[in-house]
Amino acid sequence: MEDRLSAAIVPAAGLHLVQVDGAAHIKKDGRWSPLEGYSIDALLRLPLPELRELLDEQRAAIDLREGAVIGAPIQSQEVWAAGVTYKRSLEARADEAVSSDPYDLVYSAPRPELFFKATAGRVRGPGEAVFVRSDSTWDVPEPELAVLCNSRLEVVGYTIGNDVSSRSIEGENPLYLPQAKVFDGCCALGPAVALAWDFSPSDRKIELEIIRTGKVVFRSDTSTSAMRRAIPELVEYLGRDQRFDSGCVLLTGTGIVPPSDFSLQQDDVVAIRIDGIGELRNPVLRHRAR
Ligand code: DO4
Ligand code: MG
């Protein structure tokens, strides 16, 4: 297992919410403050102006203990995801699928594709292993900007997400999507939440590197400016007819898909960087067939 603090690179500048040793902390321009008495659930039940006041007034500066662990910035939140929000995702799905129609239609339809991705227990933090399925033959990471919302569905901030996916299972039949997407270790989040009043998500570079036996075997980047949907539009659809009492996380779709001859392997390392949020790095393991 990689060292979980060194695997989580949190930017030195800016205002970030980070879960350290299971407790919410603020990192403000390089200084750490523990948020005594507030869990992530409690923070996400506050209206945005109250949350902002609470976080902005944190002044304590502590040193993190040796061996402190940065975890995924999540407690009881569900993770949802948007799909086919970038042209590259549409093209890749049209290649793998028996029919490209559902993807073509959803790319331009008024209603976005939104799907349930993970319960908090299926999510991994920086340095923890993400998994690929034992019954899949073609697997990819999907590097995505993730939006953290409070219980009023106000955007609190942005983190990095990895929507690990089986292309062989989704490609066989789009109705298999939940199996292609949801399994233990199917999602990674972190290392930090860049707070909404200190960070603009527009035109952010998203970079993906896949490392195999110490060498980069795939690298690509995109920008959030290539996203076809607006974040408020995705959040509005997600909140139709359902409540999130302690907020939720929404992945906004991938703009990077490795070429068709590429599949993740056991012991690969996936590194995703978004400027201003940091680097999320996870080793890959394959579930064992039972
Ligand atoms: O349509 C299937 C999933 C799409 C997806 O996860 C993405 O575009 O990121
Ligand atoms: Mg995705």
PDB file of N, CA and C in Angstrom, residues 8 112 174 184 195:
ATOM      1  N   ALA A   8      -1.395  11.745  -1.603  1.00  0.00           N
ATOM      2  CA  ALA A   8      -2.430  12.782  -1.688  1.00  0.00           C
ATOM      3  C   ALA A   8      -1.748  14.135  -1.749  1.00  0.00           C
ATOM      4  N   PRO A 112     -30.010  15.096 -19.100  1.00  0.00           N
ATOM      5  CA  PRO A 112     -28.697  14.438 -19.108  1.00  0.00           C
ATOM      6  C   PRO A 112     -28.802  12.987 -18.642  1.00  0.00           C
ATOM      7  N   PRO A 174     -26.122  -1.830 -22.995  1.00  0.00           N
ATOM      8  CA  PRO A 174     -26.175  -0.646 -22.125  1.00  0.00           C
ATOM      9  C   PRO A 174     -27.031  -0.852 -20.872  1.00  0.00           C
ATOM     10  N   ASP A 184     -17.506  -2.908  -5.373  1.00  0.00           N
ATOM     11  CA  ASP A 184     -16.635  -2.424  -4.300  1.00  0.00           C
ATOM     12  C   ASP A 184     -15.367  -1.819  -4.900  1.00  0.00           C
ATOM     13  N   LEU A 195     -12.960  24.828  -2.282  1.00  0.00           N
ATOM     14  CA  LEU A 195     -14.262  25.393  -1.909  1.00  0.00           C
ATOM     15  C   LEU A 195     -14.781  26.365  -2.959  1.00  0.00           C
TER      16      LEU A 195
END
